[in-house]
Structure formats: C-alpha cells, structure tokens
C-alpha cells in the first residue's frame, strides 16, 4: 500500500480552523415554505451490496461478488427503500467503494444515459472511500455503477429523494473545472469558475450549486476551499489532503453575482476537478456561509451538553441543529454538513444521522493518522437534532454546516417495512421487542443467570444502544430473560435478533457455546438452542432426552452485525423449526426428534452467553435488536 503522510498536529489545527472560529451567531435567514417538490429524507436503506447481497432491503437486487474490470451494474432505485415506484426524479445516495487490488475509479450515473467521463470515487488499494451522490434517476427508475479496472466491492444506500416536480435541477454531471488541462492551482491561488450557463440548467445568482470536487497530485499538505464569488472565503475547507491522496467530496456553494464560484488552494500545487451535479433554487434549499456546528476538541456553551474529547468506538453524541450556525429554526428537513474525522490511531469511520437507528454507511472513512472530510445530507430529528457516532478507532470529529434543505423536521416516510428473505409480510404482529434505550426495563431480574462473569449491560454502539455480553476465559454464564410469557404447546412464533460477535470472539470453538436457548422448565439441557462453534451458528437440542441434534445454520462472522430469525412451532414431542441467517433461509421444516417442547413442560427464552468453562478464550457479543412476533417480517431485526 502507498505510504501515507501524517499531518503535524499544528498543521491539522490550522487546516481546520483550530479552536479560534466561534460559532456563527448571525440571524438565520428565513426559509420559504416547502412546496410539493421538497426533499423527502429517508432512514438510510441499502439498495446494493456486492459483499453481502442479503443486506439489501428486499430481493430487488443481488450480485455475485465484487465488480470486475470494465463491469457495469444497473441498480434499481424506484420502489425500493422508501423511494416511490413513480414520481421520484432525483435521489441522494451514499456510495462506498473498496478496491481489492490495483487503483481504480467508479462512476455512477442515470441508467440509459451515456456514461459521463467523470469519476464518482477514486480508489487506492484497501482504502474504503464513501461519498454522497445526488443523481437523477434513469430509465426504469435505476442508476448504473461502473468500475474501470481491478476488482472492487461497493455498497449503495439511499437517504432521500426529490419529486419529479421539484425545482431542483439535476442531470448527468457536467465538468466545469479540470486544472490538469488548465494548469494546477498554485500556492494561495484563488480561481474563478463560471457555473451559470455551463451545465444542464441555468445557475443564476441567488441559487446554489451542488458540486463534486476531486483533488489530486498535491505537492505538499494542503486544503482546498470553494465559495460564491464575491463572498467571504470560508474558514472550513472542503478538502484536506497530503501528497499521494486522490480525494473526492461533495459540497454546496452559493452562486456569485456574476454566475460564478471561486476555488482556492492553500499550499503547494494541487490539481482540482469540479463537476456540477445539481442546481438548487432557494425554495428547495440554500447554501450558507460554512459555520462550525460541533467540534469535539473545543468546549462550546451551545454544545456543552454534547460532550468534548475524542469520540470512542460506539459512542453516540446528539448535536442541536435548528436555529444554530446559520440554520433556520423552522422549515428545515435536512442539513448539509462537512463531516471531518481527525487522526485516529487506527482506521475508523464516522456516521451521522437524524432520528432512529444509525445508517449502514458512514459519512466519512478515516485512515489511521489522517484527516478526512466528507459531505453528508442529514435529516433533522423532530427534536431539531442530529446524531454522530464513531466506529473503529477513537478520533476527534468536526461538523460544519454548509447548507440546508427545506421541509419539516422529522418528516418523510417511515423506515422500509420490507425485509430480506422469508415470506412476504402478512400482517403479523410484533409481540415483544428489546428497548435498550430504557436499559433492561423489559427484562426480568434473574441474577442467578450470571455465573463467573459480569452481568450483561447496555452500552452505546455505532448501531445505537446495544446489549453487551462479555465472558472471561473459563467463565460460564451471563444470560437475560425477556419479560415475555411462557412458551406453550400450540404456540407458533418467530424470534429475531441482530448480533455482532466482537473481533476475537471464539467462533471457531469445538466446545458448546449457547447464545440463545428456549429452556424447558426444570433441569436439563433445552429442547432448542442457538450456539456458536466451528465458525457457524448452530441449532441444537435434545441432548439429555436421548435424541441430540446439531445442525449448521450459517457462518458466524466476528466483526459485523448479523441478523438471525428462528421460527418455532411449539409442540410436545413434535413441532418444527425454520431458520434464516442474514435473510437467507438455512433450515426448513426441521422436526426435532424429542420435539420443540418436552412433554408436560413449558419453555422460556434466555439470551446471552452460556458456555463450557473449558473455553479459555474471552468473548464479547452485542445484541442491538431482539424481537418476538407472529411473522417473519414482524420479528426480523432492524
């Protein structure tokens, strides 16, 4: 891998404005009421995943492995993830790419249009890059994704859409600046770039433009900024890079009185490419003078309750937005942010979102020791806040507001109800769900379920509040019992949970290690349990009734969230079991020889870790969702 420079701390502070810039307190501009063409934010929903197709929101798209050299895939968008079947003209997508070997670039554009000569993501080996894309939908409501060379993985998430009747104008990206042909930006140079009359729609003064910026071939560590010609240069840059980097980022910039914008380079020489992505008129949204919304390095009275100091992995902080840093107090559906991560000791990532669970895509991926900005379109919660979380490695985080979109805070469709795999939604009911935001309020107090280990507890994670279960080497039991009724003959129920085995979890053990069990009243081993061993989730039971079984359910992979659903028809000496792992059915209609209930007893549910004391390796897992319902769709963990 290419050697990466590490910015000196003083230069980092200088590049990002350090602690000096105070929060902008000028009166926020009024915003016109949003009409029928306003932006509709969504809870992030995965439309494409070359690594784990089961992670997509439905069965609308699958692919076999990474994209090869010159490969193009078409990704349907309309009718998926909260985007309507008809009526959506433009969508906002989060795209993440990782090349497995060799350098490459990816391009995303409306399906059926000619592939533009512009790149969306430039990728170096083993360095993931995330970018927010605003694109018009093509024929059939789809987009195309192209990989130029090498072999690359990609994910695509949708975070919102604009109706066809929106005043927003978008199209195939139009290149408005390429300094490789015009001459590199010199140290301290400011260069005017005409945007009105250059693209697919007029960009008159008073409007704003969404730009895709890519900087490359920096002679020394530097920053690149863009703003409306005639206005003040922002203190927060859009790009921060060192020699060897090729970095993309999106931004929104007001159009100057002469129909142009200005770009500037801080130090050394650097090449800059700028592509016009969309024109944003005032009724849709506005660019604002970039202002610091949050800085984890610097105490600020306006964000004192949020907390300072580096974000640690899994930590979530809530930041007030409305009425601050140039954002109006009302009439705002989403904010446009520059999200910057600074100098983690190991590779890390930052997620930013509004209400509900965290998104599946990070706003910015930050290599060890680097400074990385990313652009994010973030829905504002009904409380007027956003949330930020860290994953991978502790780091400082800076949030700068660069614009906003009109609408109502907290508006937009509910999270998608479709789930991968399984039967179609059938009106099933959710009977019980863990509410980790309230701690363990909906669990029973059963201290006897903790033996030679710490009791399970709720912690913050990148996926939201989660139940952490940790077992030391030689430990035996740390389990909880949901506050749910006994399981009886004739019950037909679905049990779903999202579990992350922490790195280092002994998933390959040959000894027994139960994470969920449907325990019969009285003594003895349960009729049914889910355990982890041999690198698999396994269904087992019946061991003390002379009818043991052990059936692989699917790979158990430490380091990523996995969704497990178990359907049990409870019957004394009979019944059956179906299982799904990550949306794929792995066991169908299995009939345990001793039944799913032992005759004359009922069962109850226990979750956590219960294992042989011969396992000397410690292990930690996290449950971030647990559900019981009357259908697959009702119980599928979100």
Short mmCIF file of C-alpha atoms in Angstrom, two decimals, residues 87-458:
data_model
loop_
_atom_site.label_atom_id
_atom_site.label_comp_id
_atom_site.label_asym_id
_atom_site.label_seq_id
_atom_site.Cartn_x
_atom_site.Cartn_y
_atom_site.Cartn_z
CA UNK A 87 -42.77 10.31 -9.12
CA UNK A 88 -39.16 10.41 -7.88
CA UNK A 89 -36.89 12.45 -10.13
CA UNK A 90 -33.62 12.73 -8.21
CA UNK A 91 -32.19 10.67 -5.34
CA UNK A 92 -29.47 11.14 -2.75
CA UNK A 93 -27.25 8.07 -2.38
CA UNK A 94 -24.32 7.14 -0.16
CA UNK A 95 -21.80 5.14 -2.18
CA UNK A 96 -18.84 3.29 -0.64
CA UNK A 97 -16.14 1.60 -2.71
CA UNK A 98 -13.10 -0.50 -1.87
CA UNK A 99 -10.69 -1.84 -4.46
CA UNK A 100 -9.22 -5.23 -3.57
CA UNK A 101 -6.08 -4.73 -5.62
CA UNK A 102 -4.86 -2.06 -8.01
CA UNK A 103 -6.08 1.53 -8.22
CA UNK A 104 -9.37 2.28 -9.93
CA UNK A 105 -12.30 4.63 -10.08
CA UNK A 106 -16.06 4.15 -10.10
CA UNK A 107 -18.69 6.21 -11.88
CA UNK A 108 -22.41 6.36 -11.00
CA UNK A 109 -24.96 7.97 -13.34
CA UNK A 110 -28.62 7.72 -14.50
CA UNK A 111 -29.34 4.43 -16.26
CA UNK A 112 -29.74 4.60 -20.06
CA UNK A 113 -27.79 7.88 -20.29
CA UNK A 114 -24.29 7.81 -21.81
CA UNK A 115 -21.65 7.12 -19.18
CA UNK A 116 -20.06 10.50 -18.31
CA UNK A 117 -16.28 10.99 -18.47
CA UNK A 118 -16.31 11.90 -14.76
CA UNK A 119 -15.43 9.70 -11.79
CA UNK A 120 -17.55 9.33 -8.67
CA UNK A 121 -14.98 7.56 -6.45
CA UNK A 122 -11.20 7.28 -6.88
CA UNK A 123 -9.91 4.21 -5.04
CA UNK A 124 -6.49 3.10 -3.82
CA UNK A 125 -5.90 -0.48 -2.62
CA UNK A 126 -7.58 -1.40 0.68
CA UNK A 127 -8.69 2.19 1.47
CA UNK A 128 -12.51 2.44 1.58
CA UNK A 129 -13.99 5.72 0.30
CA UNK A 130 -17.53 6.94 0.99
CA UNK A 131 -19.23 9.72 -0.95
CA UNK A 132 -22.72 11.23 -1.02
CA UNK A 133 -24.13 11.37 -4.56
CA UNK A 134 -27.08 13.39 -5.88
CA UNK A 135 -28.24 11.88 -9.15
CA UNK A 136 -31.19 11.94 -11.48
CA UNK A 137 -32.90 8.57 -11.95
CA UNK A 138 -32.63 6.99 -15.38
CA UNK A 139 -34.85 4.67 -17.37
CA UNK A 140 -36.91 2.36 -15.20
CA UNK A 141 -36.00 4.38 -12.10
CA UNK A 142 -32.46 2.98 -11.94
CA UNK A 143 -28.83 4.09 -11.83
CA UNK A 144 -25.70 2.49 -13.29
CA UNK A 145 -22.41 1.85 -11.49
CA UNK A 146 -19.16 1.29 -13.44
CA UNK A 147 -15.76 0.01 -12.24
CA UNK A 148 -12.91 0.91 -14.60
CA UNK A 149 -10.22 -1.61 -13.63
CA UNK A 150 -9.15 -4.04 -10.93
CA UNK A 151 -11.67 -5.78 -8.68
CA UNK A 152 -13.77 -3.64 -6.33
CA UNK A 153 -16.55 -4.01 -3.75
CA UNK A 154 -19.29 -1.42 -3.45
CA UNK A 155 -22.37 -0.58 -1.40
CA UNK A 156 -25.14 1.89 -2.30
CA UNK A 157 -27.62 3.30 0.25
CA UNK A 158 -30.49 5.68 -0.45
CA UNK A 159 -31.01 8.52 2.07
CA UNK A 160 -33.68 10.63 0.33
CA UNK A 161 -35.35 11.74 -2.89
CA UNK A 162 -36.71 14.78 -4.73
CA UNK A 163 -40.02 14.56 -6.64
CA UNK A 164 -40.08 14.99 -10.40
CA UNK A 165 -41.84 18.33 -9.94
CA UNK A 166 -39.10 19.66 -7.64
CA UNK A 167 -37.48 22.94 -8.74
CA UNK A 168 -34.14 21.19 -8.14
CA UNK A 169 -32.36 20.64 -11.46
CA UNK A 170 -30.08 17.62 -11.84
CA UNK A 171 -28.63 15.61 -14.70
CA UNK A 172 -25.53 13.82 -15.89
CA UNK A 173 -22.64 15.56 -14.06
CA UNK A 174 -21.08 18.36 -16.10
CA UNK A 175 -17.36 19.07 -15.65
CA UNK A 176 -16.81 22.78 -15.06
CA UNK A 177 -13.15 22.69 -13.95
CA UNK A 178 -10.16 20.45 -14.69
CA UNK A 179 -6.87 22.04 -13.74
CA UNK A 180 -4.94 19.16 -15.31
CA UNK A 181 -5.71 20.85 -18.63
CA UNK A 182 -5.77 24.45 -17.42
CA UNK A 183 -2.79 24.37 -15.07
CA UNK A 184 -2.57 23.29 -11.42
CA UNK A 185 -3.68 25.59 -8.63
CA UNK A 186 -0.67 27.44 -7.24
CA UNK A 187 0.05 28.15 -3.55
CA UNK A 188 -2.56 30.61 -2.26
CA UNK A 189 -4.21 30.91 -5.69
CA UNK A 190 -7.92 31.76 -5.99
CA UNK A 191 -9.50 30.84 -9.33
CA UNK A 192 -12.94 31.89 -10.62
CA UNK A 193 -15.11 29.15 -12.19
CA UNK A 194 -18.20 30.03 -14.25
CA UNK A 195 -21.18 27.77 -13.44
CA UNK A 196 -24.20 29.66 -14.84
CA UNK A 197 -24.74 28.58 -18.42
CA UNK A 198 -22.26 25.69 -18.18
CA UNK A 199 -24.49 22.76 -17.19
CA UNK A 200 -27.87 21.16 -17.75
CA UNK A 201 -29.78 24.12 -16.25
CA UNK A 202 -29.23 27.83 -15.52
CA UNK A 203 -27.47 28.59 -12.22
CA UNK A 204 -28.36 32.25 -11.65
CA UNK A 205 -27.18 34.39 -8.73
CA UNK A 206 -29.25 33.57 -5.65
CA UNK A 207 -29.25 29.85 -6.37
CA UNK A 208 -26.72 27.32 -5.16
CA UNK A 209 -24.88 24.51 -6.90
CA UNK A 210 -24.05 21.04 -5.69
CA UNK A 211 -20.51 20.24 -6.78
CA UNK A 212 -18.45 17.08 -6.78
CA UNK A 213 -14.83 18.08 -6.06
CA UNK A 214 -11.80 15.82 -6.51
CA UNK A 215 -8.28 16.93 -5.58
CA UNK A 216 -5.12 15.05 -6.56
CA UNK A 217 -1.35 15.35 -7.03
CA UNK A 218 -0.75 17.69 -4.10
CA UNK A 219 2.87 18.77 -3.84
CA UNK A 220 2.58 19.18 -0.06
CA UNK A 221 -0.12 19.00 2.64
CA UNK A 222 -2.86 21.46 1.71
CA UNK A 223 -6.55 22.33 1.79
CA UNK A 224 -8.99 23.27 -0.97
CA UNK A 225 -11.98 25.60 -0.49
CA UNK A 226 -14.90 26.72 -2.67
CA UNK A 227 -17.38 29.59 -2.20
CA UNK A 228 -19.59 32.03 -4.09
CA UNK A 229 -17.56 34.66 -5.94
CA UNK A 230 -17.72 37.98 -4.13
CA UNK A 231 -18.50 36.38 -0.78
CA UNK A 232 -16.16 35.65 2.13
CA UNK A 233 -13.80 32.71 1.92
CA UNK A 234 -14.98 30.05 4.42
CA UNK A 235 -12.67 29.13 7.27
CA UNK A 236 -13.56 25.42 6.87
CA UNK A 237 -12.14 23.77 3.74
CA UNK A 238 -13.98 21.18 1.67
CA UNK A 239 -10.89 19.01 1.13
CA UNK A 240 -7.82 18.30 3.27
CA UNK A 241 -5.14 16.18 1.62
CA UNK A 242 -1.47 15.21 1.57
CA UNK A 243 0.81 14.08 -1.27
CA UNK A 244 -0.33 10.76 -2.69
CA UNK A 245 -4.03 11.34 -1.96
CA UNK A 246 -6.79 11.48 -4.55
CA UNK A 247 -9.81 12.66 -2.55
CA UNK A 248 -13.41 13.28 -3.60
CA UNK A 249 -16.02 15.27 -1.69
CA UNK A 250 -19.37 16.90 -2.34
CA UNK A 251 -20.29 20.43 -1.35
CA UNK A 252 -22.96 23.08 -1.87
CA UNK A 253 -21.83 26.57 -2.91
CA UNK A 254 -23.86 29.75 -3.46
CA UNK A 255 -23.61 31.23 -6.94
CA UNK A 256 -21.97 34.68 -7.02
CA UNK A 257 -23.45 37.78 -8.58
CA UNK A 258 -21.60 37.12 -11.85
CA UNK A 259 -22.79 33.48 -12.05
CA UNK A 260 -19.52 32.02 -10.81
CA UNK A 261 -17.86 30.38 -7.83
CA UNK A 262 -14.27 30.67 -6.58
CA UNK A 263 -11.92 27.84 -5.61
CA UNK A 264 -8.66 28.24 -3.69
CA UNK A 265 -5.62 26.19 -2.74
CA UNK A 266 -3.70 26.76 0.50
CA UNK A 267 -0.17 25.43 -0.06
CA UNK A 268 1.99 23.86 -2.73
CA UNK A 269 0.40 22.95 -6.03
CA UNK A 270 -2.64 20.73 -6.49
CA UNK A 271 -4.95 19.64 -9.30
CA UNK A 272 -8.70 20.06 -8.82
CA UNK A 273 -11.65 18.67 -10.74
CA UNK A 274 -15.16 20.12 -10.24
CA UNK A 275 -18.34 18.55 -11.61
CA UNK A 276 -21.71 20.30 -11.50
CA UNK A 277 -24.22 17.81 -10.05
CA UNK A 278 -27.35 19.89 -9.36
CA UNK A 279 -28.70 23.43 -9.23
CA UNK A 280 -30.58 24.22 -6.01
CA UNK A 281 -33.03 27.16 -6.17
CA UNK A 282 -33.99 28.96 -2.95
CA UNK A 283 -37.37 27.23 -2.44
CA UNK A 284 -35.59 23.85 -2.31
CA UNK A 285 -32.65 24.75 -0.08
CA UNK A 286 -29.74 27.07 0.41
CA UNK A 287 -26.02 27.19 0.90
CA UNK A 288 -24.92 29.07 4.00
CA UNK A 289 -21.60 30.58 4.97
CA UNK A 290 -19.88 27.49 6.41
CA UNK A 291 -20.12 27.61 10.19
CA UNK A 292 -18.92 25.24 12.88
CA UNK A 293 -21.78 23.26 14.39
CA UNK A 294 -19.71 20.97 16.60
CA UNK A 295 -16.03 20.45 17.43
CA UNK A 296 -15.11 17.65 19.84
CA UNK A 297 -11.77 19.40 20.52
CA UNK A 298 -13.22 22.65 21.84
CA UNK A 299 -15.78 23.33 24.60
CA UNK A 300 -18.64 25.50 23.32
CA UNK A 301 -21.50 26.82 25.51
CA UNK A 302 -24.00 25.98 22.76
CA UNK A 303 -22.92 22.33 22.73
CA UNK A 304 -21.73 21.92 26.31
CA UNK A 305 -24.20 19.08 26.94
CA UNK A 306 -22.95 17.18 23.92
CA UNK A 307 -19.50 16.48 25.33
CA UNK A 308 -15.96 17.13 24.21
CA UNK A 309 -12.95 14.92 23.76
CA UNK A 310 -12.44 12.25 21.10
CA UNK A 311 -15.40 10.05 20.23
CA UNK A 312 -14.70 6.48 21.23
CA UNK A 313 -15.86 3.48 19.18
CA UNK A 314 -19.60 3.00 19.59
CA UNK A 315 -20.13 6.35 21.35
CA UNK A 316 -23.09 8.44 20.17
CA UNK A 317 -23.41 12.21 20.69
CA UNK A 318 -26.53 14.26 19.95
CA UNK A 319 -25.99 17.73 18.48
CA UNK A 320 -28.66 20.51 18.33
CA UNK A 321 -29.05 21.96 14.82
CA UNK A 322 -32.10 24.17 14.30
CA UNK A 323 -31.55 27.87 14.92
CA UNK A 324 -27.77 27.48 15.02
CA UNK A 325 -24.84 28.13 12.68
CA UNK A 326 -26.99 29.78 10.00
CA UNK A 327 -29.71 27.11 10.00
CA UNK A 328 -33.28 28.48 10.40
CA UNK A 329 -35.24 27.47 13.48
CA UNK A 330 -38.12 26.14 11.36
CA UNK A 331 -38.79 24.86 7.85
CA UNK A 332 -35.72 22.63 7.57
CA UNK A 333 -35.91 18.92 6.73
CA UNK A 334 -32.19 18.19 6.40
CA UNK A 335 -28.83 19.85 6.88
CA UNK A 336 -25.85 19.63 4.56
CA UNK A 337 -22.67 19.01 6.50
CA UNK A 338 -18.94 18.74 6.06
CA UNK A 339 -18.01 15.92 8.46
CA UNK A 340 -14.30 15.72 9.33
CA UNK A 341 -12.51 13.00 11.26
CA UNK A 342 -9.07 13.78 12.67
CA UNK A 343 -6.11 11.48 13.27
CA UNK A 344 -7.43 8.14 14.60
CA UNK A 345 -4.69 5.77 15.76
CA UNK A 346 -6.23 3.03 13.60
CA UNK A 347 -8.64 3.05 10.66
CA UNK A 348 -12.02 4.48 11.69
CA UNK A 349 -15.30 5.85 10.38
CA UNK A 350 -17.95 8.41 11.35
CA UNK A 351 -21.70 8.04 10.95
CA UNK A 352 -24.15 10.98 11.09
CA UNK A 353 -27.93 10.66 11.08
CA UNK A 354 -31.17 12.11 12.49
CA UNK A 355 -33.61 10.02 14.49
CA UNK A 356 -33.80 6.24 14.76
CA UNK A 357 -31.07 3.66 14.28
CA UNK A 358 -27.70 4.56 12.76
CA UNK A 359 -27.26 4.22 8.99
CA UNK A 360 -25.39 1.34 7.40
CA UNK A 361 -22.99 3.68 5.59
CA UNK A 362 -20.50 6.06 7.20
CA UNK A 363 -20.31 9.71 6.21
CA UNK A 364 -16.52 9.52 6.08
CA UNK A 365 -13.92 6.75 6.37
CA UNK A 366 -10.71 7.95 8.07
CA UNK A 367 -7.41 6.05 7.63
CA UNK A 368 -5.05 5.86 10.61
CA UNK A 369 -3.33 9.19 11.30
CA UNK A 370 -5.19 11.03 8.52
CA UNK A 371 -7.61 13.96 8.35
CA UNK A 372 -10.63 13.25 6.15
CA UNK A 373 -13.65 15.42 5.33
CA UNK A 374 -16.87 14.01 3.92
CA UNK A 375 -20.19 15.50 2.81
CA UNK A 376 -23.48 14.32 4.34
CA UNK A 377 -27.16 15.05 3.80
CA UNK A 378 -28.59 14.51 7.30
CA UNK A 379 -32.31 14.53 8.19
CA UNK A 380 -33.14 16.64 11.24
CA UNK A 381 -34.97 14.80 14.01
CA UNK A 382 -38.34 16.03 15.32
CA UNK A 383 -36.36 17.43 18.27
CA UNK A 384 -34.21 19.55 15.92
CA UNK A 385 -31.07 17.46 16.45
CA UNK A 386 -28.72 15.11 14.65
CA UNK A 387 -26.58 12.27 15.99
CA UNK A 388 -22.93 11.43 15.37
CA UNK A 389 -21.12 8.18 16.19
CA UNK A 390 -17.65 6.74 15.79
CA UNK A 391 -16.67 3.24 14.70
CA UNK A 392 -13.30 1.58 14.52
CA UNK A 393 -10.95 3.91 16.40
CA UNK A 394 -11.22 6.92 18.73
CA UNK A 395 -10.92 10.27 16.96
CA UNK A 396 -11.92 13.91 17.10
CA UNK A 397 -14.90 14.99 14.98
CA UNK A 398 -15.76 18.36 13.44
CA UNK A 399 -19.18 19.18 11.93
CA UNK A 400 -19.52 22.25 9.69
CA UNK A 401 -22.88 23.35 8.25
CA UNK A 402 -22.67 24.29 4.57
CA UNK A 403 -26.39 24.38 3.71
CA UNK A 404 -29.89 23.06 4.35
CA UNK A 405 -32.93 21.69 2.51
CA UNK A 406 -36.46 22.99 3.08
CA UNK A 407 -39.15 20.87 4.71
CA UNK A 408 -40.40 19.71 8.08
CA UNK A 409 -38.05 18.23 10.72
CA UNK A 410 -38.71 14.54 11.19
CA UNK A 411 -40.81 14.37 8.01
CA UNK A 412 -40.61 11.61 5.46
CA UNK A 413 -41.81 8.05 5.07
CA UNK A 414 -41.28 5.54 7.83
CA UNK A 415 -38.42 3.07 7.63
CA UNK A 416 -38.90 0.43 4.92
CA UNK A 417 -41.08 -2.45 6.05
CA UNK A 418 -39.72 -4.95 3.57
CA UNK A 419 -37.04 -7.28 4.88
CA UNK A 420 -34.65 -9.62 3.09
CA UNK A 421 -35.60 -13.27 2.65
CA UNK A 422 -38.51 -15.09 4.21
CA UNK A 423 -42.22 -14.98 3.44
CA UNK A 424 -43.84 -11.77 2.30
CA UNK A 425 -45.18 -9.51 5.08
CA UNK A 426 -48.54 -10.97 6.14
CA UNK A 427 -49.89 -8.63 8.75
CA UNK A 428 -48.03 -10.36 11.56
CA UNK A 429 -47.77 -8.67 14.94
CA UNK A 430 -44.72 -7.65 16.95
CA UNK A 431 -45.33 -9.11 20.42
CA UNK A 432 -42.12 -8.10 22.25
CA UNK A 433 -39.06 -6.02 21.43
CA UNK A 434 -35.98 -5.16 23.46
CA UNK A 435 -35.92 -1.46 24.32
CA UNK A 436 -32.25 -0.89 25.09
CA UNK A 437 -32.84 2.87 25.14
CA UNK A 438 -34.52 2.19 28.51
CA UNK A 439 -31.78 -0.15 29.64
CA UNK A 440 -33.09 -3.54 30.79
CA UNK A 441 -36.57 -2.32 31.71
CA UNK A 442 -38.33 -5.04 29.73
CA UNK A 443 -36.18 -7.92 31.03
CA UNK A 444 -36.76 -9.96 34.17
CA UNK A 445 -34.40 -9.67 37.13
CA UNK A 446 -32.75 -13.12 37.29
CA UNK A 447 -29.36 -12.71 38.97
CA UNK A 448 -28.90 -16.49 39.12
CA UNK A 449 -28.28 -16.39 35.35
CA UNK A 450 -24.86 -14.77 35.93
CA UNK A 451 -22.08 -17.18 36.94
CA UNK A 452 -18.32 -16.39 36.80
CA UNK A 453 -18.93 -13.36 34.57
CA UNK A 454 -20.15 -9.77 34.69
CA UNK A 455 -23.88 -9.22 34.22
CA UNK A 456 -24.93 -8.09 30.72
CA UNK A 457 -25.41 -4.33 30.36
CA UNK A 458 -26.49 -1.72 27.82
#
